Every structure is written in structure tokens, then in C-alpha cells.
CSV table of C-alpha atoms in Angstrom, one decimal:
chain,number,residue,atom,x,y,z
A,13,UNK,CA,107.0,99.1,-8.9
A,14,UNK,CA,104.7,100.4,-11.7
A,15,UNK,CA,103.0,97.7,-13.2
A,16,UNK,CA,104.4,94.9,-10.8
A,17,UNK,CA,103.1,96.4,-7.6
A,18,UNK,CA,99.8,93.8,-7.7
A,19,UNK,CA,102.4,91.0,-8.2
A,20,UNK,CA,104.2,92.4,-5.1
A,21,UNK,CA,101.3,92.4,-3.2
A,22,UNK,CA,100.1,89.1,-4.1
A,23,UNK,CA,103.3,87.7,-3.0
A,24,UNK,CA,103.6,89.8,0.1
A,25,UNK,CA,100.1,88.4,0.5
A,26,UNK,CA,100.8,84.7,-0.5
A,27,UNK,CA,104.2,84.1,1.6
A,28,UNK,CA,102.8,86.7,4.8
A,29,UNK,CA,106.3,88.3,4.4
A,30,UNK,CA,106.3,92.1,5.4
A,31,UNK,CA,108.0,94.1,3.0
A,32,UNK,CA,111.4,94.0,4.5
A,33,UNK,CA,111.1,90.0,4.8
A,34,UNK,CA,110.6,90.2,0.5
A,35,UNK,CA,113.4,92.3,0.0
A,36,UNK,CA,115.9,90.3,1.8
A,37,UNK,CA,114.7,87.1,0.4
A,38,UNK,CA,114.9,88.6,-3.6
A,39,UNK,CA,118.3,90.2,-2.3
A,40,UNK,CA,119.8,87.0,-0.7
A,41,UNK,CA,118.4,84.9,-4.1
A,42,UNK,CA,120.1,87.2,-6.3
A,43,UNK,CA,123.6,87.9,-4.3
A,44,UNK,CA,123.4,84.2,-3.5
A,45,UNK,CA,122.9,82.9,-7.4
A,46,UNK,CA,124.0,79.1,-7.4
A,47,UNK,CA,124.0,78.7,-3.4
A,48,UNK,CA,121.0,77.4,-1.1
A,49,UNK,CA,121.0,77.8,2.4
A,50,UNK,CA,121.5,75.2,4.6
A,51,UNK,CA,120.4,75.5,8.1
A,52,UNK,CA,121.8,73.6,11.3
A,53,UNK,CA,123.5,73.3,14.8
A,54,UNK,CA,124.5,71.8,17.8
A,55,UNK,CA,123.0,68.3,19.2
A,56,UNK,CA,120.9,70.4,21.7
A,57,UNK,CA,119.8,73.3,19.9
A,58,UNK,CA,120.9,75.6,21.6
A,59,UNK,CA,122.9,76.6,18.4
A,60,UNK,CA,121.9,77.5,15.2
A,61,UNK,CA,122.9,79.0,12.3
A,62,UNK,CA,122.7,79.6,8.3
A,63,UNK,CA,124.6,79.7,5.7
A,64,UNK,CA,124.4,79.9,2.2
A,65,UNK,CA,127.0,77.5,0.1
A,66,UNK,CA,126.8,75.1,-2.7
A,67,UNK,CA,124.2,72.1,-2.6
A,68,UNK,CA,127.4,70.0,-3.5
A,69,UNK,CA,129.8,70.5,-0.8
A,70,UNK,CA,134.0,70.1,-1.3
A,71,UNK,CA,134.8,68.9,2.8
A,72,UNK,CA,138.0,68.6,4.2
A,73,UNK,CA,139.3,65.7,5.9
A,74,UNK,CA,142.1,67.1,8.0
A,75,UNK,CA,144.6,64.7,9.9
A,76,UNK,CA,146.0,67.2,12.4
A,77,UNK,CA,146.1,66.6,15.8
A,78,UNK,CA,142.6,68.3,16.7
A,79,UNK,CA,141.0,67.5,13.9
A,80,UNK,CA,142.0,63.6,14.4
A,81,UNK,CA,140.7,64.0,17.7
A,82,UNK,CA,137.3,65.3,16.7
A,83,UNK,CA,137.2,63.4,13.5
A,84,UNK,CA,136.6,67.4,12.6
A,85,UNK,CA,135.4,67.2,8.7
A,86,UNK,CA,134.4,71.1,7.2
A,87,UNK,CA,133.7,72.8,4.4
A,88,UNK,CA,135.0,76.3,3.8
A,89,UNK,CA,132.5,79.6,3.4
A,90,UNK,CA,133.4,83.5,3.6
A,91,UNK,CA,132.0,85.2,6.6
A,92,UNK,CA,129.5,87.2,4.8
A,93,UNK,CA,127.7,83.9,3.6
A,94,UNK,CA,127.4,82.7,7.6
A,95,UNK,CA,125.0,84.0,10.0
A,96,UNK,CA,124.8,82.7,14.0
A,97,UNK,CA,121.1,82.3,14.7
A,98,UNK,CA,120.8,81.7,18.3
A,99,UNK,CA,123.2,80.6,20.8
A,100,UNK,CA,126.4,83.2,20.8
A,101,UNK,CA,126.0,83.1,24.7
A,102,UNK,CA,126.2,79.0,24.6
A,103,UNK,CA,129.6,79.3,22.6
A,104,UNK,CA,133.2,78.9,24.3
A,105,UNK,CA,136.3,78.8,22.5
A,106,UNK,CA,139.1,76.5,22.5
A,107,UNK,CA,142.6,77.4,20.8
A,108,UNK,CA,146.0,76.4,20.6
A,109,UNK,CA,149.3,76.4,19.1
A,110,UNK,CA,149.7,79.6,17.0
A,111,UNK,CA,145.8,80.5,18.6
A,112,UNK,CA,145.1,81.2,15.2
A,113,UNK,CA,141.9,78.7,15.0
A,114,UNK,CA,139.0,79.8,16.9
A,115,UNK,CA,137.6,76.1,17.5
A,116,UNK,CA,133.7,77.7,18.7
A,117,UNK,CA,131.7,74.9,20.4
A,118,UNK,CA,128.5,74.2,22.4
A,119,UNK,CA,128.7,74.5,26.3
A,120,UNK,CA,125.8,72.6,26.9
A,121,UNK,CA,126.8,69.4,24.4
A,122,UNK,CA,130.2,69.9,23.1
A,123,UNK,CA,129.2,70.2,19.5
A,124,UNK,CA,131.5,71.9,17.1
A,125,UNK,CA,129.6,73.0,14.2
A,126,UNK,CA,131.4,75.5,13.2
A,127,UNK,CA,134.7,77.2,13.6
A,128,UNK,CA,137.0,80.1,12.5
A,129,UNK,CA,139.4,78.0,10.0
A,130,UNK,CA,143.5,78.8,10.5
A,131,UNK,CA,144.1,78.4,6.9
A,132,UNK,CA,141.0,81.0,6.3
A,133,UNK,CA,140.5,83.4,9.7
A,134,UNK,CA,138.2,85.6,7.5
A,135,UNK,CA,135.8,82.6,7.0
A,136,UNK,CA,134.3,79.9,8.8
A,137,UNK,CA,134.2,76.0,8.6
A,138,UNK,CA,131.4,74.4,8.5
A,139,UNK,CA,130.5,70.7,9.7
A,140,UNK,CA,128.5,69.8,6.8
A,141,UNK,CA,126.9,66.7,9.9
A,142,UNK,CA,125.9,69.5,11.4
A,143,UNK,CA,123.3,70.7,8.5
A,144,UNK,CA,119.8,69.7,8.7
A,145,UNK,CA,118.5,67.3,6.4
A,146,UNK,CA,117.3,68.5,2.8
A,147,UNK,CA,120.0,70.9,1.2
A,148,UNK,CA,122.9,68.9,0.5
A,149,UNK,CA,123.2,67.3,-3.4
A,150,UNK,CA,126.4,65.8,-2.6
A,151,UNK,CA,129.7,66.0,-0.8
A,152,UNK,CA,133.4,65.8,-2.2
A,153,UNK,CA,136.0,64.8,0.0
A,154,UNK,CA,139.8,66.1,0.1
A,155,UNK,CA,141.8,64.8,2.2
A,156,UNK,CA,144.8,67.3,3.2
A,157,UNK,CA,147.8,67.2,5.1
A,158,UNK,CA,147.4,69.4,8.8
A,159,UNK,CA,150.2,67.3,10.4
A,160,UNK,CA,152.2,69.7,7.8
A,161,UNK,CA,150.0,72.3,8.0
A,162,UNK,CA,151.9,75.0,6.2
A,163,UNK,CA,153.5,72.9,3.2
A,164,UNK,CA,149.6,71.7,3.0
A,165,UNK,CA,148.3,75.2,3.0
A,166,UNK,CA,150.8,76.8,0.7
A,167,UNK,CA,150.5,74.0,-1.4
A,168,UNK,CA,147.2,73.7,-1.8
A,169,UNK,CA,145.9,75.6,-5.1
A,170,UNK,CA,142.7,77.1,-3.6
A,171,UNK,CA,142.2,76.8,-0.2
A,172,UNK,CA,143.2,80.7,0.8
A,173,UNK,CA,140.3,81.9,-1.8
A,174,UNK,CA,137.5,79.5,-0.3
A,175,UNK,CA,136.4,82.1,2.1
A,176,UNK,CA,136.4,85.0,-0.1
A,177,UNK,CA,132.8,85.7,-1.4
């Protein structure tokens, strides 16, 4: 660190991060250039997580079946950009159809705030209700067809890339 290493120390100091802590949280502010990350969960707690997107969200408002049913509303994030905090114990899964959805909710209340996305199975969707307070600028919503899920999907211009980091 030459010359920086009272800086370092100062912050180490200032923020009571351990070395480690500093390093992940230069790392993540670098890697995640543009992006904040937004924090939230379930209606009980019992599940948390983190991820890091845009403070101005693009959400899909999906009118397949399931999603009608859960008035299910989600923005799209690669999987290296979500990370489960507490609760993988608290989580069952529900699919159906091609089983290609992984449709993750809470045991204990039934919220879905996240899910593994058909249309992006390397990604994850994210209930943007489900945040916590504080991060989110502003939200875009796109409606999009799920009733004709794969003319919607091959359609769509950019959907496919949304969970690629």
C-alpha cells in the first residue's frame, strides 16, 4: 500500500471493518460500478437477501397464469449479483408446466421474493415490493405477454441478456 497504508488504516479504523470486510466492499464498488444494493425479504424475516441492480428498476408485469395469480411483478438480475442471506431452510419450491421456473417462497408466510425466472434459469427475479425502503430511484414497467410465453420471450429484444452480468 506504500504511501496509502495510513489511509487504509484510518478507514479500517473509521468503518471497524477488518481487512477482509474493506476488500470486499472496494471489490463489490468497483465490479458493481453503476449498481447499489438493495436489501430485502419475506413478510416475516425469515428471508433475506442482497442484491446489487440498478437504483432505477425495468419490472415485468407478466399476465401468465401464476403470475396473474400472485400479481407476481420482478425485475431480472444475473446470479452472480444475488446473494441469499438467511433463510435457505425456510424456502420450498413450487413448479409447474415445463418445471422450468423455480417459484422459491417463504414457508412460514408464503412470500415470494424471489424466484429462478423461466425465460432466464441462470438469473433470478426479483420482487422489487420486496426491497427495503431507500435504494430504489425509480421503477419502469413492461408489460409482457406470458399467456404466449415463447412468442413473448423470442420476441422480446433483451430479456435473455438481463441475467447475464
Amino acid at each position: 500500500l506504500g504511501a496509502q497504508s495510513g489511509r487504509w488504516a484510518a478507514f479500517l479504523q473509521r468503518h471497524r471493518l477488518s481487512g477482509e470486510e474493506a476488500a470486499r466492499l472496494l471489490l463489490d464498488a468497483y465490479e458493481y460500478r453503476g449498481l447499489v444494493k438493495h436489501t430485502g425479504g419475506c413478510h416475516c424475516g425469515a428471508v433475506r437477501f442482497e442484491v446489487w441492480a440498478s437504483p432505477d428498476l425495468h419490472v415485468f408485469n407478466c399476465n401468465c397464469s401464476i403470475c396473474t395469480k400472485k400479481q407476481n411483478r420482478h425485475f431480472i438480475v444475473p446470479a452472480s449479483r444475488f446473494k441469499l442471506l438467511k433463510g435457505a431452510e425456510n424456502l420450498t419450491t413450487y413448479t409447474f408446466n415445463t418445471h422450468c421456473a423455480q417459484h422459491t417462497f417463504c414457508k412460514t408466510c408464503g412470500v415470494q421474493s424471489f424466484y429462478t425466472p423461466r425465460s432466464n434459469p441462470d438469473g433470478f427475479g426479483i420482487a422489487p415490493h420486496c426491497l427495503d425502503e431507500g435504494t430504489v430511484n425509480s421503477i419502469v414497467l413492461e408489460d409482457i405477454n406470458g399467456k404466449e410465453w415463447e412468442k413473448a420471450v423470442k420476441e422480446h429484444k433483451t430479456i435473455r441478456d438481463m441475467s447475464k452480468p
